[in-house]
Amino acid sequence: MSVEMSTLVTFAKTKGFVYQGSEIYGGLANSWDYGPLGILLKDNIKNLWTREFVQKRKDMVLLDAAIMMNPNVWVASGHVGSFSDPLMECKDCNTRHRADKLIEEALEKDAGFPVPTNWAGDKTALEDLNVYMKLGHIACPNCGKKNWGDVKRFNLMLSTHQGTTEDATALVYLRPETAQGIFVNFPNIARSSRKKIPFGVAQAGKAFRNEITPKNFIFRTREFEQIEIEYFCKPGTDAENFENWLSEEQRFFTEVLGFKSDKVQFVEIPAEGLPHYSKRAGDFEYLFPFGWWEISTLANRTDYDLRAHMELSKQDLSYFDPFDNTKYVPYVIEPSIGLSRLTLAAMCDAYDEVTTEEGSRVVMRFAPAVAPIKVGIYPLVKKFAPQAEELFARLSSEFMCDYDESGTIGKRYARADETGIPYSICVEPENYDAGQVTVRDRDSWEQEVVKLDELVTWLKNKGC
Ligand code: GAP
């Protein structure tokens, strides 16, 4: 089923997936905190990504680069020069809006919307956007007036000052993507890891963008997490490596994370829409309650980034290939995923409601590998707590477990379903003392008797 976003936001707060940031002070626009279940969910997704793309492969390594880097990194990458949105300010209410988005919306709503004769339709060119806005048809979404200032470029990087001075020499940016930390470390990693091309580097971490229109809960935020891979390959092998990563990502979303396959699609960016440095690119999209939106971008970035850093740093970032004694600047395939967006997609994908005699309630149908908590351990009545606690001690070194002895067993199962716990165990001595337990399946509600000695293996085989 598809859940309304407002329902999901309330549910996420009530259960402890995601809270509004700094809530007791009225919040901070667009900041969110991951609660006890949210952090487990996000970490599970990240750990599965590491397992699939690093641990299970011989051609991948990890990196954790600093968030604040030498500002020249962002000059070379092009972020200082062109990582910006076209903004204009309403002179009446002083709110800022994206000119290209307002024009796009106006044209979408009404195909007959007037277009100036000298408008070239280039929504990236300031001049062109100003020509359109001067027509005076678009009203401020906040106050309804049409009193706009000029459209200007607004850089999306957040910055701060390092050290005790606050002048330009101390200016540093909070990284807007994790990728550049990998590019600038390419020779270090190649040398120290002794990996031979083709090989890739994976990095998970926070990124920051001063988004103008953050929206949809944790979908677009100013502080978010990325899980990115830069896969270095020999020029000429880039097309096949792109294909490989395309199917690997598809497998990750639908088979590893278990997202419904009709809710994940890959949309190729047409050649004329590609940035100048990209040979091929496309977006993986998930069907959120608010429509199809990007969760990951896959790009063939050619040798653009390494060359840009070579030029500015005057360092040699090329690679000597021992297989054929050639030296070249590697091409890079980049599967870049938003971890915060995947966490939201996982919640949307899992959300379901069931109607029972007691009314309607939520069941979070996470794949066992993704589920924040794998096993619920519930003594049938309080006096069986010693056996249940013993079972908790036995399982908790292997799995994240929930222990609960309050309320009827039916209520505890219902709470487990809301949490998305795939397997729950009701502990009663008759079974337990005979060396077995009854395990309840969250989705089928079927019960299966499992021998205590085989329980860990049984749960692992189920994907926990
Ligand atoms: N290194 C390439 C890169 O950063 P991107 O398309 O700008 O490419 C990659 O970002 C992914 O990061 C996106 O597909 C999205 O999942 C996530 N992402 C980007 N901006 C975000 C934001 N403001 N909030 C949450 N996730 C974001």
CSV table of C-alpha atoms and ligand atoms in Angstrom, one decimal:
chain,number,residue,atom,x,y,z
A,1,MET,CA,0.0,0.0,0.0
A,2,SER,CA,1.0,3.6,-0.5
A,3,VAL,CA,1.2,5.7,2.7
A,4,GLU,CA,0.4,9.4,3.0
A,5,MET,CA,3.5,11.3,3.9
A,6,SER,CA,1.9,13.0,6.9
A,7,THR,CA,0.8,9.6,8.2
A,8,LEU,CA,4.4,8.3,7.8
A,9,VAL,CA,6.0,11.3,9.5
A,10,THR,CA,3.7,10.9,12.5
A,11,PHE,CA,4.2,7.2,12.6
A,12,ALA,CA,8.0,7.6,12.3
A,13,LYS,CA,8.0,9.9,15.3
A,14,THR,CA,5.7,7.8,17.5
A,15,LYS,CA,7.7,4.6,16.9
A,16,GLY,CA,11.2,6.3,17.2
A,17,PHE,CA,12.3,6.1,13.6
A,18,VAL,CA,12.8,9.9,12.9
A,19,TYR,CA,12.1,12.9,15.1
A,20,GLN,CA,12.0,16.6,14.2
A,21,GLY,CA,15.5,18.1,15.0
A,22,SER,CA,15.7,20.4,18.1
A,23,GLU,CA,12.0,19.9,18.7
A,24,ILE,CA,11.8,21.4,22.2
A,25,TYR,CA,13.0,24.7,20.7
A,26,GLY,CA,10.5,24.7,18.0
A,27,GLY,CA,12.7,22.7,15.7
A,28,LEU,CA,15.2,23.8,13.1
A,29,ALA,CA,13.8,24.0,9.6
A,30,ASN,CA,14.5,20.8,7.7
A,31,SER,CA,16.6,19.1,10.4
A,32,TRP,CA,15.7,15.5,11.5
A,33,ASP,CA,17.1,13.2,14.1
A,34,TYR,CA,17.2,9.4,13.7
A,35,GLY,CA,15.7,7.7,16.7
A,36,PRO,CA,16.4,4.3,18.2
A,37,LEU,CA,14.8,2.4,15.3
A,38,GLY,CA,15.8,4.9,12.6
A,39,ILE,CA,19.5,4.6,13.3
A,40,LEU,CA,19.4,0.8,13.2
A,41,LEU,CA,17.5,0.9,9.9
A,42,LYS,CA,19.9,3.4,8.3
A,43,ASP,CA,23.0,1.5,9.6
A,44,ASN,CA,21.6,-1.9,8.4
A,45,ILE,CA,21.2,-0.4,4.9
A,46,LYS,CA,24.7,1.0,5.0
A,47,ASN,CA,26.2,-2.2,6.3
A,48,LEU,CA,24.4,-4.3,3.6
A,49,TRP,CA,25.9,-1.9,1.0
A,50,THR,CA,29.4,-2.4,2.5
A,51,ARG,CA,28.8,-6.2,2.6
A,52,GLU,CA,27.6,-6.4,-1.0
A,53,PHE,CA,30.0,-3.9,-2.6
A,54,VAL,CA,33.2,-4.1,-0.5
A,55,GLN,CA,33.3,-7.2,1.7
A,56,LYS,CA,32.1,-9.6,-1.0
A,57,ARG,CA,34.3,-8.2,-3.8
A,58,LYS,CA,38.1,-8.4,-4.2
A,59,ASP,CA,38.2,-5.1,-6.2
A,60,MET,CA,36.8,-2.7,-3.6
A,61,VAL,CA,38.1,-0.8,-0.6
A,62,LEU,CA,36.7,1.7,1.9
A,63,LEU,CA,37.6,5.3,2.7
A,64,ASP,CA,36.5,7.8,5.3
A,65,ALA,CA,37.7,11.3,4.2
A,66,ALA,CA,37.3,14.5,6.2
A,67,ILE,CA,34.2,16.6,5.8
A,68,MET,CA,36.2,19.8,5.6
A,69,MET,CA,38.7,19.7,2.8
A,70,ASN,CA,41.1,22.2,1.3
A,71,PRO,CA,38.9,24.8,-0.5
A,72,ASN,CA,40.8,24.2,-3.8
A,73,VAL,CA,39.2,20.7,-3.9
A,74,TRP,CA,35.9,22.5,-4.6
A,75,VAL,CA,37.5,24.9,-7.1
A,76,ALA,CA,38.8,22.0,-9.1
A,77,SER,CA,35.6,20.0,-8.8
A,78,GLY,CA,33.6,22.9,-10.2
A,79,HIS,CA,31.5,23.3,-7.1
A,80,VAL,CA,32.8,26.9,-6.3
A,81,GLY,CA,32.1,28.0,-9.8
A,82,SER,CA,28.9,26.3,-10.8
A,83,PHE,CA,27.2,24.4,-7.9
A,84,SER,CA,24.4,27.0,-7.7
A,85,ASP,CA,20.7,27.6,-8.2
A,86,PRO,CA,19.1,30.6,-9.9
A,87,LEU,CA,17.3,32.5,-7.1
A,88,MET,CA,15.2,35.6,-6.9
A,89,GLU,CA,13.8,37.4,-3.9
A,90,CYS,CA,10.3,38.7,-3.5
A,91,LYS,CA,10.7,42.4,-2.7
A,92,ASP,CA,7.4,42.4,-0.7
A,93,CYS,CA,7.8,39.4,1.6
A,94,ASN,CA,11.6,38.9,1.3
A,95,THR,CA,11.3,35.1,0.6
A,96,ARG,CA,13.6,33.5,-1.9
A,97,HIS,CA,12.5,31.2,-4.7
A,98,ARG,CA,14.1,29.2,-7.5
A,99,ALA,CA,13.3,31.0,-10.8
A,100,ASP,CA,13.7,27.9,-13.0
A,101,LYS,CA,11.3,25.9,-10.8
A,102,LEU,CA,8.6,28.6,-10.8
A,103,ILE,CA,8.7,29.0,-14.6
A,104,GLU,CA,8.7,25.2,-15.0
A,105,GLU,CA,5.6,24.9,-12.7
A,106,ALA,CA,3.8,27.8,-14.5
A,107,LEU,CA,4.4,26.1,-17.9
A,108,GLU,CA,3.3,22.7,-16.6
A,109,LYS,CA,0.1,24.1,-15.1
A,110,ASP,CA,-0.9,26.0,-18.2
A,111,ALA,CA,0.6,25.1,-21.6
A,112,GLY,CA,-0.8,28.4,-22.9
A,113,PHE,CA,1.2,30.4,-20.3
A,114,PRO,CA,2.7,33.4,-22.1
A,115,VAL,CA,6.3,33.0,-23.2
A,116,PRO,CA,8.3,36.1,-24.2
A,117,THR,CA,9.4,36.2,-27.8
A,118,ASN,CA,13.0,36.7,-26.8
A,119,TRP,CA,13.0,33.8,-24.3
A,120,ALA,CA,15.4,31.1,-25.5
A,121,GLY,CA,14.1,28.5,-23.0
A,122,ASP,CA,17.4,28.0,-21.3
A,123,LYS,CA,16.6,27.6,-17.7
A,124,THR,CA,20.2,27.5,-16.7
A,125,ALA,CA,21.1,31.0,-18.1
A,126,LEU,CA,20.4,33.9,-15.8
A,127,GLU,CA,19.8,36.3,-18.6
A,128,ASP,CA,17.1,34.0,-20.1
A,129,LEU,CA,15.4,33.5,-16.7
A,130,ASN,CA,15.4,37.3,-16.1
A,131,VAL,CA,13.8,37.8,-19.5
A,132,TYR,CA,11.0,35.4,-18.5
A,133,MET,CA,10.5,36.9,-15.1
A,134,LYS,CA,10.3,40.5,-16.4
A,135,LEU,CA,7.2,39.5,-18.2
A,136,GLY,CA,5.5,39.8,-14.8
A,137,HIS,CA,3.2,36.8,-14.9
A,138,ILE,CA,4.6,34.8,-12.1
A,139,ALA,CA,3.3,35.6,-8.6
A,140,CYS,CA,5.2,34.9,-5.4
A,141,PRO,CA,4.0,31.6,-3.9
A,142,ASN,CA,4.3,33.1,-0.4
A,143,CYS,CA,2.5,36.5,-0.7
A,144,GLY,CA,1.0,36.5,-4.2
A,145,LYS,CA,2.7,39.7,-5.3
A,146,LYS,CA,4.7,40.0,-8.5
A,147,ASN,CA,7.4,42.3,-7.2
A,148,TRP,CA,10.6,40.3,-7.9
A,149,GLY,CA,14.3,41.3,-7.7
A,150,ASP,CA,16.8,40.1,-10.3
A,151,VAL,CA,17.5,36.4,-10.7
A,152,LYS,CA,20.9,35.7,-9.2
A,153,ARG,CA,23.1,32.6,-8.7
A,154,PHE,CA,23.2,31.2,-5.2
A,155,ASN,CA,25.9,28.7,-4.3
A,156,LEU,CA,24.6,25.6,-2.5
A,157,MET,CA,27.7,24.9,-0.5
A,158,LEU,CA,27.5,25.5,3.2
A,159,SER,CA,30.6,27.1,4.6
A,160,THR,CA,32.3,27.9,7.9
A,161,HIS,CA,35.6,29.3,9.2
A,162,GLN,CA,38.3,27.1,10.4
A,163,GLY,CA,40.4,28.3,13.4
A,164,THR,CA,40.1,31.7,15.2
A,165,THR,CA,40.0,34.1,12.2
A,166,GLU,CA,36.9,34.6,10.2
A,167,ASP,CA,38.4,36.1,7.1
A,168,ALA,CA,38.4,34.5,3.6
A,169,THR,CA,41.7,32.7,4.3
A,170,ALA,CA,40.0,30.6,6.9
A,171,LEU,CA,36.9,29.8,4.8
A,172,VAL,CA,36.2,26.1,4.5
A,173,TYR,CA,33.2,24.3,2.9
A,174,LEU,CA,31.2,21.4,4.4
A,175,ARG,CA,31.5,18.8,1.6
A,176,PRO,CA,28.5,18.8,-0.7
A,177,GLU,CA,29.4,15.2,-1.8
A,178,THR,CA,31.6,12.5,-0.5
A,179,ALA,CA,33.0,11.7,-3.9
A,180,GLN,CA,35.8,14.3,-4.0
A,181,GLY,CA,37.5,12.8,-1.0
A,182,ILE,CA,38.0,9.7,-3.0
A,183,PHE,CA,39.4,11.4,-6.1
A,184,VAL,CA,42.0,13.4,-4.2
A,185,ASN,CA,43.1,10.2,-2.4
A,186,PHE,CA,43.3,8.1,-5.5
A,187,PRO,CA,47.1,7.7,-5.6
A,188,ASN,CA,47.3,7.1,-1.9
A,189,ILE,CA,44.7,4.4,-2.1
A,190,ALA,CA,46.1,2.7,-5.2
A,191,ARG,CA,49.6,2.7,-3.6
A,192,SER,CA,48.7,1.6,-0.1
A,193,SER,CA,46.0,-1.0,-0.9
A,194,ARG,CA,48.0,-2.4,-3.8
A,195,LYS,CA,44.8,-2.7,-5.8
A,196,LYS,CA,45.1,-2.9,-9.6
A,197,ILE,CA,42.7,-1.2,-12.0
A,198,PRO,CA,39.9,-1.9,-12.3
A,199,PHE,CA,39.1,-1.2,-8.6
A,200,GLY,CA,36.7,0.9,-6.7
A,201,VAL,CA,36.5,3.0,-3.5
A,202,ALA,CA,33.4,3.2,-1.4
A,203,GLN,CA,32.7,5.9,1.1
A,204,ALA,CA,29.7,6.5,3.4
A,205,GLY,CA,29.3,9.9,5.1
A,206,LYS,CA,27.6,13.1,5.7
A,207,ALA,CA,27.2,15.7,2.9
A,208,PHE,CA,25.7,19.2,3.2
A,209,ARG,CA,23.9,21.4,0.7
A,210,ASN,CA,22.1,24.6,1.3
A,211,GLU,CA,19.0,23.4,-0.5
A,212,ILE,CA,16.6,26.2,-1.4
A,213,THR,CA,13.6,23.9,-1.3
A,214,PRO,CA,14.2,21.1,1.1
A,215,LYS,CA,11.1,19.0,1.3
A,216,ASN,CA,9.3,15.7,1.8
A,217,PHE,CA,10.6,14.8,5.3
A,218,ILE,CA,14.1,13.3,5.0
A,219,PHE,CA,14.0,13.2,1.2
A,220,ARG,CA,15.7,16.5,0.5
A,221,THR,CA,17.6,17.9,3.5
A,222,ARG,CA,20.5,20.3,4.0
A,223,GLU,CA,22.4,17.7,6.0
A,224,PHE,CA,22.2,14.1,4.6
A,225,GLU,CA,24.2,11.0,4.1
A,226,GLN,CA,25.6,9.5,0.9
A,227,ILE,CA,27.0,6.1,0.2
A,228,GLU,CA,29.2,6.6,-2.9
A,229,ILE,CA,31.5,4.5,-5.0
A,230,GLU,CA,34.1,5.7,-7.5
A,231,TYR,CA,35.1,2.8,-9.7
A,232,PHE,CA,38.4,3.4,-11.5
A,233,CYS,CA,38.8,1.6,-14.8
A,234,LYS,CA,40.9,1.7,-18.0
A,235,PRO,CA,39.5,4.1,-20.7
A,236,GLY,CA,37.7,1.9,-23.2
A,237,THR,CA,36.3,-0.5,-20.5
A,238,ASP,CA,34.1,2.2,-19.1
A,239,ALA,CA,30.9,1.2,-21.0
A,240,GLU,CA,30.9,-2.4,-19.8
A,241,ASN,CA,31.7,-1.3,-16.2
A,242,PHE,CA,28.8,1.1,-16.4
A,243,GLU,CA,26.5,-1.8,-17.4
A,244,ASN,CA,27.9,-3.9,-14.5
A,245,TRP,CA,27.1,-1.2,-11.9
A,246,LEU,CA,23.7,-0.7,-13.4
A,247,SER,CA,22.7,-4.3,-12.8
A,248,GLU,CA,24.5,-4.3,-9.4
A,249,GLU,CA,22.6,-1.4,-8.2
A,250,GLN,CA,19.3,-2.8,-9.4
A,251,ARG,CA,20.1,-6.1,-7.6
A,252,PHE,CA,21.0,-4.1,-4.4
A,253,PHE,CA,17.7,-2.2,-4.3
A,254,THR,CA,15.3,-5.1,-5.2
A,255,GLU,CA,17.1,-8.2,-4.0
A,256,VAL,CA,19.3,-7.1,-1.1
A,257,LEU,CA,17.1,-4.4,0.3
A,258,GLY,CA,14.0,-6.2,-1.0
A,259,PHE,CA,12.2,-3.1,-2.4
A,260,LYS,CA,9.2,-4.0,-4.5
A,261,SER,CA,10.6,-4.2,-8.1
A,262,ASP,CA,7.7,-2.2,-9.6
A,263,LYS,CA,8.7,0.7,-7.3
A,264,VAL,CA,12.3,1.0,-8.6
A,265,GLN,CA,13.2,2.2,-12.1
A,266,PHE,CA,16.3,3.4,-13.9
A,267,VAL,CA,15.8,6.5,-16.1
A,268,GLU,CA,18.5,7.2,-18.6
A,269,ILE,CA,19.5,10.8,-19.0
A,270,PRO,CA,19.3,11.6,-22.7
A,271,ALA,CA,22.7,12.5,-24.4
A,272,GLU,CA,21.7,16.1,-24.9
A,273,GLY,CA,21.0,16.5,-21.1
A,274,LEU,CA,24.3,15.1,-19.9
A,275,PRO,CA,26.9,17.4,-18.2
A,276,HIS,CA,29.9,18.1,-20.4
A,277,TYR,CA,32.1,15.6,-18.4
A,278,SER,CA,29.7,12.7,-18.5
A,279,LYS,CA,29.6,10.1,-21.2
A,280,ARG,CA,26.5,8.3,-19.8
A,281,ALA,CA,24.3,8.8,-16.8
A,282,GLY,CA,21.0,7.9,-15.3
A,283,ASP,CA,19.0,8.0,-12.1
A,284,PHE,CA,17.5,5.2,-10.1
A,285,GLU,CA,14.1,6.3,-8.9
A,286,TYR,CA,11.8,5.0,-6.3
A,287,LEU,CA,8.0,5.5,-6.4
A,288,PHE,CA,7.5,7.5,-3.2
A,289,PRO,CA,4.0,8.6,-2.0
A,290,PHE,CA,4.8,11.9,-3.7
A,291,GLY,CA,5.9,10.3,-7.0
A,292,TRP,CA,8.9,8.9,-8.8
A,293,TRP,CA,12.1,10.6,-7.4
A,294,GLU,CA,15.8,9.9,-7.5
A,295,ILE,CA,17.4,7.7,-4.9
A,296,SER,CA,20.7,7.3,-6.8
A,297,THR,CA,22.6,8.6,-9.7
A,298,LEU,CA,24.9,6.4,-11.8
A,299,ALA,CA,27.4,8.2,-14.0
A,300,ASN,CA,30.3,7.6,-16.3
A,301,ARG,CA,32.4,10.6,-15.2
A,302,THR,CA,35.2,9.8,-17.6
A,303,ASP,CA,38.6,11.2,-16.4
A,304,TYR,CA,37.1,14.6,-15.7
A,305,ASP,CA,37.6,14.8,-12.0
A,306,LEU,CA,41.1,13.3,-11.8
A,307,ARG,CA,42.2,15.6,-14.6
A,308,ALA,CA,40.7,18.7,-12.9
A,309,HIS,CA,42.6,17.9,-9.7
A,310,MET,CA,45.8,17.2,-11.6
A,311,GLU,CA,45.6,20.6,-13.3
A,312,LEU,CA,45.0,22.6,-10.1
A,313,SER,CA,47.2,20.6,-7.7
A,314,LYS,CA,50.0,20.1,-10.2
A,315,GLN,CA,50.2,16.5,-8.9
A,316,ASP,CA,50.3,13.4,-11.1
A,317,LEU,CA,47.1,11.4,-10.5
A,318,SER,CA,47.6,9.1,-13.5
A,319,TYR,CA,48.0,5.3,-13.1
A,320,PHE,CA,50.7,3.0,-14.3
A,321,ASP,CA,49.1,-0.2,-15.5
A,322,PRO,CA,51.5,-3.2,-14.9
A,323,PHE,CA,49.5,-5.5,-17.1
A,324,ASP,CA,50.4,-3.7,-20.3
A,325,ASN,CA,53.0,-1.1,-19.1
A,326,THR,CA,50.8,1.8,-20.0
A,327,LYS,CA,50.2,5.0,-18.2
A,328,TYR,CA,46.8,6.7,-18.2
A,329,VAL,CA,44.3,8.7,-16.3
A,330,PRO,CA,41.5,6.2,-15.3
A,331,TYR,CA,37.9,6.6,-16.2
A,332,VAL,CA,35.4,6.6,-13.3
A,333,ILE,CA,32.0,5.0,-13.0
A,334,GLU,CA,30.1,6.5,-10.1
A,335,PRO,CA,27.2,4.8,-8.4
A,336,SER,CA,26.2,7.4,-5.9
A,337,ILE,CA,23.3,6.7,-3.5
A,338,GLY,CA,21.5,8.9,-0.9
A,339,LEU,CA,21.5,6.9,2.3
A,340,SER,CA,18.9,9.1,3.9
A,341,ARG,CA,16.7,8.7,0.8
A,342,LEU,CA,17.1,4.9,0.9
A,343,THR,CA,16.0,5.0,4.6
A,344,LEU,CA,12.9,6.9,3.6
A,345,ALA,CA,12.3,4.5,0.7
A,346,ALA,CA,12.7,1.5,3.0
A,347,MET,CA,10.1,2.9,5.4
A,348,CYS,CA,7.6,3.7,2.5
A,349,ASP,CA,8.2,0.2,1.0
A,350,ALA,CA,7.7,-1.6,4.3
A,351,TYR,CA,4.6,0.4,5.5
A,352,ASP,CA,1.4,-1.7,5.5
A,353,GLU,CA,-1.8,-1.7,7.4
A,354,VAL,CA,-3.9,-4.7,8.5
A,355,THR,CA,-7.4,-4.8,9.9
A,356,THR,CA,-8.1,-7.2,12.7
A,357,GLU,CA,-11.0,-7.6,15.2
A,358,GLU,CA,-9.3,-4.8,17.3
A,359,GLY,CA,-9.2,-2.4,14.4
A,360,SER,CA,-6.6,-1.3,11.9
A,361,ARG,CA,-2.9,-1.3,12.7
A,362,VAL,CA,0.5,-0.9,11.0
A,363,VAL,CA,2.8,-3.7,10.0
A,364,MET,CA,6.3,-2.7,8.8
A,365,ARG,CA,7.2,-5.4,6.3
A,366,PHE,CA,11.0,-4.8,6.2
A,367,ALA,CA,13.1,-7.6,4.6
A,368,PRO,CA,14.7,-9.4,7.6
A,369,ALA,CA,18.2,-8.1,6.6
A,370,VAL,CA,16.9,-4.5,6.7
A,371,ALA,CA,14.7,-4.7,9.8
A,372,PRO,CA,16.0,-2.6,12.7
A,373,ILE,CA,15.3,-5.4,15.2
A,374,LYS,CA,15.4,-9.0,14.1
A,375,VAL,CA,13.9,-11.0,17.0
A,376,GLY,CA,11.3,-10.2,19.7
A,377,ILE,CA,11.6,-12.2,22.9
A,378,TYR,CA,8.4,-12.2,25.0
A,379,PRO,CA,7.7,-14.4,28.0
A,380,LEU,CA,4.1,-15.6,27.9
A,381,VAL,CA,3.6,-14.3,31.4
A,382,LYS,CA,6.0,-12.4,33.7
A,383,LYS,CA,6.9,-15.5,35.8
A,384,PHE,CA,8.6,-17.0,32.7
A,385,ALA,CA,11.0,-14.0,32.6
A,386,PRO,CA,14.1,-16.0,33.7
A,387,GLN,CA,13.9,-18.3,30.7
A,388,ALA,CA,13.1,-15.4,28.4
A,389,GLU,CA,16.1,-13.4,29.7
A,390,GLU,CA,18.3,-16.5,29.2
A,391,LEU,CA,17.1,-16.6,25.6
A,392,PHE,CA,17.8,-12.9,25.2
A,393,ALA,CA,21.4,-13.4,26.5
A,394,ARG,CA,21.8,-16.3,24.0
A,395,LEU,CA,20.6,-14.4,20.9
A,396,SER,CA,21.6,-10.8,21.6
A,397,SER,CA,25.3,-11.3,20.7
A,398,GLU,CA,24.1,-12.4,17.2
A,399,PHE,CA,21.0,-10.2,16.6
A,400,MET,CA,19.4,-7.0,17.7
A,401,CYS,CA,16.6,-8.3,19.9
A,402,ASP,CA,13.6,-6.7,21.6
A,403,TYR,CA,12.7,-7.9,25.1
A,404,ASP,CA,9.2,-7.0,26.4
A,405,GLU,CA,7.2,-8.6,29.2
A,406,SER,CA,4.4,-6.0,29.6
A,407,GLY,CA,0.9,-6.4,28.3
A,408,THR,CA,-0.8,-9.3,26.7
A,409,ILE,CA,1.2,-11.4,24.2
A,410,GLY,CA,-1.2,-10.2,21.5
A,411,LYS,CA,-0.3,-6.6,22.2
A,412,ARG,CA,3.4,-7.3,22.2
A,413,TYR,CA,3.1,-9.1,18.8
A,414,ALA,CA,1.2,-6.0,17.5
A,415,ARG,CA,4.0,-3.7,18.8
A,416,ALA,CA,6.6,-6.0,17.2
A,417,ASP,CA,4.7,-5.8,13.8
A,418,GLU,CA,4.7,-2.0,14.0
A,419,THR,CA,8.5,-2.1,14.7
A,420,GLY,CA,8.9,-4.4,11.7
A,421,ILE,CA,10.4,-7.3,13.8
A,422,PRO,CA,10.3,-10.3,11.4
A,423,TYR,CA,10.4,-13.0,14.1
A,424,SER,CA,8.9,-13.1,17.6
A,425,ILE,CA,9.3,-15.8,20.2
A,426,CYS,CA,6.8,-16.4,22.9
A,427,VAL,CA,8.7,-18.1,25.8
A,428,GLU,CA,6.9,-20.6,27.9
A,429,PRO,CA,8.6,-23.3,30.0
A,430,GLU,CA,6.9,-26.4,28.5
A,431,ASN,CA,8.6,-25.8,25.2
A,432,TYR,CA,11.7,-24.0,26.5
A,433,ASP,CA,12.6,-26.7,29.0
A,434,ALA,CA,12.3,-29.2,26.2
A,435,GLY,CA,14.9,-27.3,24.2
A,436,GLN,CA,12.7,-25.6,21.8
A,437,VAL,CA,10.7,-22.4,21.1
A,438,THR,CA,7.8,-21.3,19.0
A,439,VAL,CA,8.7,-18.6,16.5
A,440,ARG,CA,6.0,-16.4,15.0
A,441,ASP,CA,6.4,-15.0,11.5
A,442,ARG,CA,5.4,-11.3,11.3
A,443,ASP,CA,3.9,-11.5,7.8
A,444,SER,CA,2.1,-14.9,7.7
A,445,TRP,CA,1.5,-15.0,11.5
A,446,GLU,CA,2.4,-18.7,11.3
A,447,GLN,CA,4.1,-20.3,14.2
A,448,GLU,CA,7.0,-22.8,13.8
A,449,VAL,CA,8.7,-24.8,16.5
A,450,VAL,CA,12.5,-24.5,16.3
A,451,LYS,CA,15.1,-26.3,18.4
A,452,LEU,CA,17.0,-23.9,20.6
A,453,ASP,CA,20.3,-25.3,19.3
A,454,GLU,CA,19.3,-24.6,15.8
A,455,LEU,CA,17.7,-21.2,16.4
A,456,VAL,CA,20.7,-18.9,15.5
A,457,THR,CA,21.2,-20.8,12.2
A,458,TRP,CA,17.5,-20.8,11.5
A,459,LEU,CA,17.3,-17.1,11.9
A,460,LYS,CA,20.4,-16.5,9.8
A,461,ASN,CA,19.0,-18.6,7.0
A,462,LYS,CA,15.9,-16.4,7.1
A,463,GLY,CA,18.1,-13.4,6.3
A,464,CYS,CA,18.3,-11.9,9.9
B,1,GAP,N1,28.8,12.6,-6.4
B,1,GAP,C1,27.6,12.7,-7.2
B,1,GAP,C2,26.5,13.3,-6.5
B,1,GAP,O1,26.7,13.8,-5.4
B,1,GAP,P1,24.0,13.8,-6.7
B,1,GAP,O2,23.0,13.3,-7.7
B,1,GAP,O3,24.1,15.3,-6.5
B,1,GAP,O4,25.4,13.2,-7.2
B,1,GAP,C3,23.8,11.7,-5.2
B,1,GAP,O5,23.7,13.1,-5.3
B,1,GAP,C4,22.6,11.2,-4.3
B,1,GAP,O6,22.7,11.9,-3.1
B,1,GAP,C5,21.3,11.5,-4.9
B,1,GAP,O7,20.8,10.5,-5.8
B,1,GAP,C6,20.4,11.6,-3.6
B,1,GAP,O8,20.0,10.3,-3.3
B,1,GAP,C7,21.4,12.1,-2.6
B,1,GAP,N2,21.1,13.5,-2.3
B,1,GAP,C8,21.5,14.6,-3.0
B,1,GAP,N3,21.1,15.7,-2.5
B,1,GAP,C9,20.4,15.4,-1.4
B,1,GAP,C10,19.7,16.1,-0.4
B,1,GAP,N4,19.7,17.4,-0.4
B,1,GAP,N5,19.0,15.4,0.6
B,1,GAP,C11,19.1,14.1,0.6
B,1,GAP,N6,19.7,13.3,-0.3
B,1,GAP,C12,20.4,14.0,-1.3
